[in-house]
Short mmCIF file of C-alpha atoms and ligand atoms in Angstrom, two decimals:
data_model
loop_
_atom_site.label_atom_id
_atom_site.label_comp_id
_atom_site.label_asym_id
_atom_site.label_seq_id
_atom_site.Cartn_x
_atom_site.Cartn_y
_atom_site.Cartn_z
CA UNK A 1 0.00 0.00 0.00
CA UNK A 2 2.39 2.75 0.92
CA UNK A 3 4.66 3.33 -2.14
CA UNK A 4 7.33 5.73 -2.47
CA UNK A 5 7.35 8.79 -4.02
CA UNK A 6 10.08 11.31 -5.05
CA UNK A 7 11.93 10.84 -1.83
CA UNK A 8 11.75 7.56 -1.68
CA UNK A 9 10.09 8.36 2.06
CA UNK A 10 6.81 5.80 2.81
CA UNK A 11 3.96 8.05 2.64
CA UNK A 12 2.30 8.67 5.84
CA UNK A 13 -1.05 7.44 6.77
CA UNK A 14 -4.42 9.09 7.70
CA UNK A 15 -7.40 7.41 8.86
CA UNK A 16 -10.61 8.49 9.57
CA UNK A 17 -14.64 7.31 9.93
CA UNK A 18 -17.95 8.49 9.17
CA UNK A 19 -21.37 7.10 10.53
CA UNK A 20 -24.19 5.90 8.16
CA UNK A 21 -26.64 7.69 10.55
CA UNK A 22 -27.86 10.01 8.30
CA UNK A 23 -27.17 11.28 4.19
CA UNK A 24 -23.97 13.62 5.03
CA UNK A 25 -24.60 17.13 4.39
CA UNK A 26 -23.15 20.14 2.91
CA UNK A 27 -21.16 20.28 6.15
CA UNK A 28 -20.09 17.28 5.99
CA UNK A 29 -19.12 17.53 3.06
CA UNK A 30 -17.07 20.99 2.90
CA UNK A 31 -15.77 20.01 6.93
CA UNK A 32 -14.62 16.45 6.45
CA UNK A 33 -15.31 14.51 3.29
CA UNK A 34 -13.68 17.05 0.93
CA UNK A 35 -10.82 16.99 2.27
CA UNK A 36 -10.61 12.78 2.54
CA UNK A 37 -10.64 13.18 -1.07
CA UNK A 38 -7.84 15.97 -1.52
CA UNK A 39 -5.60 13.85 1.33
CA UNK A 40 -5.83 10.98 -1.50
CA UNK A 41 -2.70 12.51 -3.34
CA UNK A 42 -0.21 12.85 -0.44
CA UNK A 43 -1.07 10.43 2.10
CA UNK A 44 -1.76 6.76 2.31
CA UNK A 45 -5.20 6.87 3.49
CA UNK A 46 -8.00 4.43 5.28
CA UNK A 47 -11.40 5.53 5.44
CA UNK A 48 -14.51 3.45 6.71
CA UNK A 49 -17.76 3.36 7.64
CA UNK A 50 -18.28 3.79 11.28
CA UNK A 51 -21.81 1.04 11.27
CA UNK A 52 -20.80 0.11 14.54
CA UNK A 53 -20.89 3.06 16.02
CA UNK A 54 -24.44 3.60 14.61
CA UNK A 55 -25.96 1.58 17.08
CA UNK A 56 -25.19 3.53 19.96
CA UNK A 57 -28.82 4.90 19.13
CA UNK A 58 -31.66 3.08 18.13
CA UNK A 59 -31.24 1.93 14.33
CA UNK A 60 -33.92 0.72 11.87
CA UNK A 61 -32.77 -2.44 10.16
CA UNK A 62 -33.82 -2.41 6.99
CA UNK A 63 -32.96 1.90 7.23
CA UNK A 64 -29.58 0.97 8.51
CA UNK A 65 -29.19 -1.41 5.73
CA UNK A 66 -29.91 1.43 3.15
CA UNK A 67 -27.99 4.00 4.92
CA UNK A 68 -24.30 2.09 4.90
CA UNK A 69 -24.86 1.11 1.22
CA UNK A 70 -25.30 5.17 0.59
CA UNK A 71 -22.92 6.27 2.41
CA UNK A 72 -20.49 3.67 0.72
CA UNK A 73 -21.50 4.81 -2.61
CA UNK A 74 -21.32 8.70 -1.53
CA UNK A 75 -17.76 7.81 -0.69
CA UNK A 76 -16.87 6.72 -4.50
CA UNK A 77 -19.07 9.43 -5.73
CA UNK A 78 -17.20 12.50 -3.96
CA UNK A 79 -13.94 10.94 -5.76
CA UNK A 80 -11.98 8.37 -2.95
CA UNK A 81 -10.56 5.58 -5.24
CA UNK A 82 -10.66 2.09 -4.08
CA UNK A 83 -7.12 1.74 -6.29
CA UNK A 84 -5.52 4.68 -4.11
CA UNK A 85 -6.94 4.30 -0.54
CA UNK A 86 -8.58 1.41 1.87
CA UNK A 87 -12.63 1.77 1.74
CA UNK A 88 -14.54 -0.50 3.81
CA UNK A 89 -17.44 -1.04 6.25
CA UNK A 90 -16.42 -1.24 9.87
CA UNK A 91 -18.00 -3.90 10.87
CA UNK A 92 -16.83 -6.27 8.07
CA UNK A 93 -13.83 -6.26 10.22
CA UNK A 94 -13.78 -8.34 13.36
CA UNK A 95 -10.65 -6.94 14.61
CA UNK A 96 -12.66 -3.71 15.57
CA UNK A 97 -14.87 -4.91 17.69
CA UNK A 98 -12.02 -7.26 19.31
CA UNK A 99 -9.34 -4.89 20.20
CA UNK A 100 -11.92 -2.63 21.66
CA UNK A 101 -12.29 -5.43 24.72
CA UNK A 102 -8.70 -5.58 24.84
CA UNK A 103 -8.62 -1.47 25.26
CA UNK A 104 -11.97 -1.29 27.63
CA UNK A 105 -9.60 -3.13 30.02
CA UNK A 106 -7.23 0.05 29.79
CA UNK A 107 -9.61 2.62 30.04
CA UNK A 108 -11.29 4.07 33.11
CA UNK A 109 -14.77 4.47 34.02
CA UNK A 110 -13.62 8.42 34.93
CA UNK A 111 -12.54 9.26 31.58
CA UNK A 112 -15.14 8.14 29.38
CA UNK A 113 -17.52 10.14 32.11
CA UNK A 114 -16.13 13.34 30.96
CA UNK A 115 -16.77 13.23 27.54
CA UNK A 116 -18.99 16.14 26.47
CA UNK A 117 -20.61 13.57 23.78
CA UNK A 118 -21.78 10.72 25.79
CA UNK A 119 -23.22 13.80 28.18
CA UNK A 120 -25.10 14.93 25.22
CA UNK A 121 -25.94 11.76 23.85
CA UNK A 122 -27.57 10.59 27.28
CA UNK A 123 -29.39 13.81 28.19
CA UNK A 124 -30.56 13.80 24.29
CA UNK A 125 -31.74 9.78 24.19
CA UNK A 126 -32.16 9.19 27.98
CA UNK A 127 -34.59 6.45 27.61
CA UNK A 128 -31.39 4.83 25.99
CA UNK A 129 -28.51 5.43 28.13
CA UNK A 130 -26.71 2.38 26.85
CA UNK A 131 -23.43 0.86 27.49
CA UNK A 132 -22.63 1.04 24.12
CA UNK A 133 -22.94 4.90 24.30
CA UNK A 134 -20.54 4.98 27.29
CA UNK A 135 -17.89 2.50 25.35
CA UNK A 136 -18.38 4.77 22.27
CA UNK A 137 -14.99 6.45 22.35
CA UNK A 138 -13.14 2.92 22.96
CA UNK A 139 -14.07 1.28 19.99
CA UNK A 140 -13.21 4.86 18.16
CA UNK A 141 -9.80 4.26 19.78
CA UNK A 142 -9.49 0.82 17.83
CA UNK A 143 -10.78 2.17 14.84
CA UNK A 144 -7.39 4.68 14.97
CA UNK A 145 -4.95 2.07 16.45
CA UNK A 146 -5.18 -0.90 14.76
CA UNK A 147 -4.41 0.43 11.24
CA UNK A 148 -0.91 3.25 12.94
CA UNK A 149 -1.69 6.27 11.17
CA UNK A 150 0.09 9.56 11.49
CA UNK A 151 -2.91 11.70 11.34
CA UNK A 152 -6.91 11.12 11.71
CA UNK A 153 -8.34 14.29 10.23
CA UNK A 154 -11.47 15.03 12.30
CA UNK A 155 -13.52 18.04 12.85
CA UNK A 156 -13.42 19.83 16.31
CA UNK A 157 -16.33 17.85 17.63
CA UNK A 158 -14.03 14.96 17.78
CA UNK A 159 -10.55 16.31 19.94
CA UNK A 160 -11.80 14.71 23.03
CA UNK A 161 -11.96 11.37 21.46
CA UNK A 162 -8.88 11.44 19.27
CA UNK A 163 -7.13 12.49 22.60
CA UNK A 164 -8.47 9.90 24.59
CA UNK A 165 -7.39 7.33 21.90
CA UNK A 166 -4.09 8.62 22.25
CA UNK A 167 -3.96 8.29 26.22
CA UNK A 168 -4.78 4.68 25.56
CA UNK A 169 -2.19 4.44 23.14
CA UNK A 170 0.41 6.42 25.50
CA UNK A 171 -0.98 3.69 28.73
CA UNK A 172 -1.02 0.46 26.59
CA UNK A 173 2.24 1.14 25.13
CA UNK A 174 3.97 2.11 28.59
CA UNK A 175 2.50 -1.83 30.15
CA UNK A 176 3.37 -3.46 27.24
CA UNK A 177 5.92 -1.78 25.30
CA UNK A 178 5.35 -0.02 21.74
CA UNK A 179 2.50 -1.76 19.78
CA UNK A 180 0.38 1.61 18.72
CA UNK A 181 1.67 4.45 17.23
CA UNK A 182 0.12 7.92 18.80
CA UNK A 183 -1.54 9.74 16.09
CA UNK A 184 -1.62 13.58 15.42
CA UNK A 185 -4.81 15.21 14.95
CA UNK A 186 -5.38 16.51 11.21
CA UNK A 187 -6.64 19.88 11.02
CA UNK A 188 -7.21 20.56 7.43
CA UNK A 189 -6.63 24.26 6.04
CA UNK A 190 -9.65 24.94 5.20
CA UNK A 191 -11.76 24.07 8.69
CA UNK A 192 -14.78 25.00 7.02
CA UNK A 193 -17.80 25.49 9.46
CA UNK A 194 -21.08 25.57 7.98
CA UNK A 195 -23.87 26.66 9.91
CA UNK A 196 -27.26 26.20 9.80
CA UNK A 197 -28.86 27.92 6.80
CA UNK A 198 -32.22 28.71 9.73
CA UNK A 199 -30.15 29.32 12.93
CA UNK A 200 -26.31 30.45 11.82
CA UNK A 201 -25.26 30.26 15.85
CA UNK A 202 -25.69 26.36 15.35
CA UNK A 203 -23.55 24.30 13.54
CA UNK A 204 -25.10 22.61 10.06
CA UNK A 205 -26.60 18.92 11.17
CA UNK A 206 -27.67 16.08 9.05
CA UNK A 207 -30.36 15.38 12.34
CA UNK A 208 -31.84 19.36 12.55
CA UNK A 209 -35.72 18.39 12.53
CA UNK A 210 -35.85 21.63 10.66
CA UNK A 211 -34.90 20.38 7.07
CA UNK A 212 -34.39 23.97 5.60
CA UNK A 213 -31.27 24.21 7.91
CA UNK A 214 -28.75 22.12 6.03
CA UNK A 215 -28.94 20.93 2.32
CA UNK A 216 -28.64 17.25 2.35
CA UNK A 217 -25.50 16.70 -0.44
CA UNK A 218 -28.17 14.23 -2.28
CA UNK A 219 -30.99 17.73 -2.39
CA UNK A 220 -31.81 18.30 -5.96
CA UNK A 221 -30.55 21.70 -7.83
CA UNK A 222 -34.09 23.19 -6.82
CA UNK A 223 -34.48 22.43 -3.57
CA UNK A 224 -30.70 23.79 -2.96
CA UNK A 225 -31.49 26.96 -4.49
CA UNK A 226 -34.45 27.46 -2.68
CA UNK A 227 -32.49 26.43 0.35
CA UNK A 228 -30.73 29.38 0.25
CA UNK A 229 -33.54 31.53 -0.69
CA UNK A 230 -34.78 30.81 2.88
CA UNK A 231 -31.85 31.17 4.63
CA UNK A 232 -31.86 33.48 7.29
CA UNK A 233 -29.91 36.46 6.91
CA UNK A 234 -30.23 40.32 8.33
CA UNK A 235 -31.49 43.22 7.57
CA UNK A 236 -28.75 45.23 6.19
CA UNK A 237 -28.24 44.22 2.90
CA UNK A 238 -24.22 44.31 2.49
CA UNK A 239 -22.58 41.46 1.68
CA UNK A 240 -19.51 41.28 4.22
CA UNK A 241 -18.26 39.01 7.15
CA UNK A 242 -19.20 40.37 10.58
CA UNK A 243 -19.98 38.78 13.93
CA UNK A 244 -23.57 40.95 14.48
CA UNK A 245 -24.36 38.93 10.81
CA UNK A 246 -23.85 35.36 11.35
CA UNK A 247 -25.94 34.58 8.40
CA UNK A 248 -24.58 36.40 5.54
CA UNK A 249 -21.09 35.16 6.88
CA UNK A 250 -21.76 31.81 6.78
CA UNK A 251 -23.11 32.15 3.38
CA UNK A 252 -20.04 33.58 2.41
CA UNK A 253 -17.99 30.80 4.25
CA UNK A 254 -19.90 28.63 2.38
CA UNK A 255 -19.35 30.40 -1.49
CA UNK A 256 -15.58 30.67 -0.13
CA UNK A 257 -15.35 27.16 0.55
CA UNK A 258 -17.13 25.88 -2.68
CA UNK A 259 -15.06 28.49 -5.05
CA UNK A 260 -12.00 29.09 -3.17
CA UNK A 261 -12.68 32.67 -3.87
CA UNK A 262 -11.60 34.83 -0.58
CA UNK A 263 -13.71 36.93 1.63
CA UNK A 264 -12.06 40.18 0.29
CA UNK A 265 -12.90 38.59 -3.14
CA UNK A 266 -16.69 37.91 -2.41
CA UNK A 267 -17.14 41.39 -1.13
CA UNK A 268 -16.26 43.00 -3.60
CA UNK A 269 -17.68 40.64 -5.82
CA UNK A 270 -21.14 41.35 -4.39
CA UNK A 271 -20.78 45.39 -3.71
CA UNK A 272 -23.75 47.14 -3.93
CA UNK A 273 -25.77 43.63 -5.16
CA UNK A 274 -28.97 43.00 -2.99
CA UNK A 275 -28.98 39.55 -1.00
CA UNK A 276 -31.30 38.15 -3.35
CA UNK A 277 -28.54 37.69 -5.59
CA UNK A 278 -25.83 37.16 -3.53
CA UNK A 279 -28.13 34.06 -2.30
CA UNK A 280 -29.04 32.57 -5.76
CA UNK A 281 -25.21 33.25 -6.54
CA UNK A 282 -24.77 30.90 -3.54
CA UNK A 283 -27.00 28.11 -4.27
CA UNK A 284 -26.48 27.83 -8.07
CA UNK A 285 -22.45 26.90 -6.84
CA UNK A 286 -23.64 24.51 -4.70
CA UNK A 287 -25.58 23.08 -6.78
CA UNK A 288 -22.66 23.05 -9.71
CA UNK A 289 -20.83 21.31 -7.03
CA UNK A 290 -23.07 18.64 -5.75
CA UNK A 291 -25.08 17.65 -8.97
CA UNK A 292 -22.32 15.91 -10.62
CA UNK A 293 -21.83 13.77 -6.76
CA UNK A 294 -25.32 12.77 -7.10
CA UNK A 295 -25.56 11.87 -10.47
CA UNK A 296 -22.51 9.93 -9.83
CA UNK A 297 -24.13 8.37 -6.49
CA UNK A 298 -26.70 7.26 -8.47
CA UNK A 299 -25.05 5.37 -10.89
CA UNK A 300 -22.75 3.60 -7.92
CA UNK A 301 -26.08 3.10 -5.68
CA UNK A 302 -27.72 1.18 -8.70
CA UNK A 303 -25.09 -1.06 -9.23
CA UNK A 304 -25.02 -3.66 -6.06
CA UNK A 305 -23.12 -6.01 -7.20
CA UNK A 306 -20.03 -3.50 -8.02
CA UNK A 307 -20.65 -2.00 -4.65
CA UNK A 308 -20.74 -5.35 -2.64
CA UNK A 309 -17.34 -6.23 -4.70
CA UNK A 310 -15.92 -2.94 -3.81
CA UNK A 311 -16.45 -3.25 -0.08
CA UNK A 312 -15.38 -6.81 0.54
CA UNK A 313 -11.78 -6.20 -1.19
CA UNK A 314 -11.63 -2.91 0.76
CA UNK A 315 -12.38 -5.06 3.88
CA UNK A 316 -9.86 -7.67 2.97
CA UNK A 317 -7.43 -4.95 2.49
CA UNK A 318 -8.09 -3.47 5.89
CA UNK A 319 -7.84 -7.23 7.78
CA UNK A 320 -4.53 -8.01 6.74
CA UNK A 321 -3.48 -4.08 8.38
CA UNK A 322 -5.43 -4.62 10.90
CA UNK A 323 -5.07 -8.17 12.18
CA UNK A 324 -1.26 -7.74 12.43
CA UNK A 325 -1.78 -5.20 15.41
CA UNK A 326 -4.55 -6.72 17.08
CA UNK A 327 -2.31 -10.19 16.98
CA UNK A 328 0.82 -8.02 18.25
CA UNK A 329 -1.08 -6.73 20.82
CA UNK A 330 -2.83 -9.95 22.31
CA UNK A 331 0.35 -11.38 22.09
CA UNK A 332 2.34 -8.84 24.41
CA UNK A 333 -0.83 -8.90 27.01
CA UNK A 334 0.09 -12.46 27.16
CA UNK A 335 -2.52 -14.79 25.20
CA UNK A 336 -1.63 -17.83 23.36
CA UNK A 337 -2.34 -17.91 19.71
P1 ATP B 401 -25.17 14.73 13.51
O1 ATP B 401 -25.61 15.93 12.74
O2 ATP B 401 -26.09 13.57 13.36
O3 ATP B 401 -24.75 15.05 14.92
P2 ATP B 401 -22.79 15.14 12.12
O4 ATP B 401 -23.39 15.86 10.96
O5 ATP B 401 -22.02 15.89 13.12
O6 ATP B 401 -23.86 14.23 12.81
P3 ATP B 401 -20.69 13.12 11.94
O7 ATP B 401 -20.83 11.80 11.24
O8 ATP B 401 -20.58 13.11 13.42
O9 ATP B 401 -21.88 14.04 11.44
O10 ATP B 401 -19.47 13.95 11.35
C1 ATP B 401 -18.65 13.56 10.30
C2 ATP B 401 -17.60 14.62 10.12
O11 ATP B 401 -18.17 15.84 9.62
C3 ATP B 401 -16.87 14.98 11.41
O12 ATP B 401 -15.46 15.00 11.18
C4 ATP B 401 -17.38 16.36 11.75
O13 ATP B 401 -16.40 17.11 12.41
C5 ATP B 401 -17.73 16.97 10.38
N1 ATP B 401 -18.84 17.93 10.47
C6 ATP B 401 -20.09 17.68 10.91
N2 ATP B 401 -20.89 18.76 10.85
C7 ATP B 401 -20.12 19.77 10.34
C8 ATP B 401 -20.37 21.16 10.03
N3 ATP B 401 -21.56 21.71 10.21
N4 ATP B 401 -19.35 21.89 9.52
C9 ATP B 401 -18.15 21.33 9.31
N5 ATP B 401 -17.85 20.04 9.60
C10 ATP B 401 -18.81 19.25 10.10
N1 LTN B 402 -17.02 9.35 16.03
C1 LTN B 402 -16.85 9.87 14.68
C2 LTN B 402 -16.83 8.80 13.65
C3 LTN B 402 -15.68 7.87 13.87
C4 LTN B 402 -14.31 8.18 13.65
C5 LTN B 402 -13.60 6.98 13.97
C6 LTN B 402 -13.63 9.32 13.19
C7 LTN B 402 -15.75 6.57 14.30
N2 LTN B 402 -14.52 6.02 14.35
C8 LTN B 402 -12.22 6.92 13.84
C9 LTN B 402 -12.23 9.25 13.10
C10 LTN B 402 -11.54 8.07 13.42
C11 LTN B 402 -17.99 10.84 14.35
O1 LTN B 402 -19.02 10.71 14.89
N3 LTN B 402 -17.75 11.74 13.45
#
């Protein structure tokens, strides 16, 4: 997997996970996914399918079902190549859920109590405070681990559990001697934001019950432009980034982000324009952007067979990388094989 290139150094590797809870949206997209795809070129890169993780609230079979095949084929259809990088479904992988046993026994009850997601989580789904919920950030940790990367490029939401997958790392390796490597955070350059197009103090979520507030990246051209129309903006009427207009500045996040265009650039662009324009300016690149990832999506989504073939060589790839750690580190906590 990792050839050389001019230097003749390995390349490094990054790793990171998305859950099938939901079609990813536009800040998704422009926050994480985009970026997977731009990594591609310089690093030697594992991405999966968090299903596991799924579970830690209340999943639909049959929905569940359709949701990892779609966010499989949203994978191939925002441009990660199954020749370049390691694509698979997480729990096509035994090894996960095994070295996550091996790491509960290394991680304390105190720890996982302060993370600020399982406090959400449980206050949010309380008739489902599950263990599951509480071990959440463990199996994360093998998810990292067991393949060594260098970097796991994750939004802010998830510093507190890359950080407590490296404390595991830091306490496993200091019992046993080195087995993991301690990954780096990846924060990538452009740490897009997006906000919700109906309340721009909260962040863009693929679970707002209000489904004007993020644009879904498998919305038709329509109902992204009119989207936009909606969103909430002020009543000044300048285009221009300022904290008293969160709206308008996440719009313009958003057109920066889409056509790398700066936020000197936009303002000017847009000088003495109403917002009506600015906004249909807005959508119409958006929609440029994601129509050719859905029409793409829907040619992978329609093809099962290609998919299923896809995913079970991606998780064949990822068992070879990852059963040579979890064997390394059964071995050194002193099990017979
Ligand atoms: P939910 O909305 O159901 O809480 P989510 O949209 O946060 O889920 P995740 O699967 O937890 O989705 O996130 C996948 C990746 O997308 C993470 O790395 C996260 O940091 C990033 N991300 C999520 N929402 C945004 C956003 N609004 N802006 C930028 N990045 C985001
Ligand atoms: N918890 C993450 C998804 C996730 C992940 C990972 C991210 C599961 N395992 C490993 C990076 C590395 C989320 O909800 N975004």
């Amino acid at each position: 997997m990792s050839d050389n290139n001019i230097t003749n150094q390995p390349k490094k590797r990054a790793l990171s996970c998305i859950q099938p809870s939901g079609t990813p949206t536009l800040g998704n997209y422009l926050g994480a996914l985009k970026n997977w795809v731009a990594m591609q070129e310089e690093f030697d890169c594992v991405y999966a399918i968090a299903d596991l993780h799924a579970i830690t609230v209340r999943q639909e079979p049959a929905k569940l079902r359709r949701q990892i095949h779609e966010a499989f084929a949203l994978l191939l259809a925002i441009g990660l190549d199954p020749e370049k990088s390691v694509l698979f479904i997480q729990a096509q992988v035994p090894e996960h859920a095994q070295l996550s046993w091996l790491l509960s026994c290394h991680t304390q009850f105190g720890e996982l109590s302060r993370m600020t997601q399982f406090k959400d989580k449980s206050a949010r789904h309380a008739d489902n405070v599950n263990a599951g919920l509480f071990t959440y950030p463990v199996l994360m940790a093998s998810d990292i681990l067991l393949y060594q990367p260098d970097y796991v490029p994750v939004g802010a939401d998830q510093k507190q559990h890359l950080e407590i997958a490296r404390d595991i790392a830091v306490r496993f390796n200091g019992i046993y001697g080195d087995v993991f490597k301690v990954p780096e955070p990846y924060i990538p350059k452009t740490g897009a934001r997006v906000m919700s197009l109906q309340d721009p103090t909260k962040k863009m979520s693929k679970s707002d019950e209000n489904i004007n507030g993020f644009i879904s990246m498998l919305d038709d051209r329509d109902t992204i432009i009119r989207k936009f129309k909606r969103a909430v903006t002020d009543s000044e009427a300048c285009v221009r980034v300022a904290p008293e207009k969160p709206g308008v500045s996440n719009l313009i996040g958003i057109y920066s982000a889409v056509t790398g265009k700066t936020e000197a650039e936009i303002e000017r662009e847009f000088e003495g324009k109403g917002y009506g324009d600015f906004k249909l300016a807005v959508g119409e690149t958006v929609a440029d952007t994601l129509d050719p990832i859905r029409a793409s999506f829907e040619r992978y989504i329609a093809d099962k067979a290609y998919l299923e073939e896809l995913y079970h060589k991606g998780a064949d790839s990822a068992e070879r990388l990852a059963r040579k750690t979890y064997f390394k580190a059964m071995k050194k906590v002193g099990y017979v094989l």
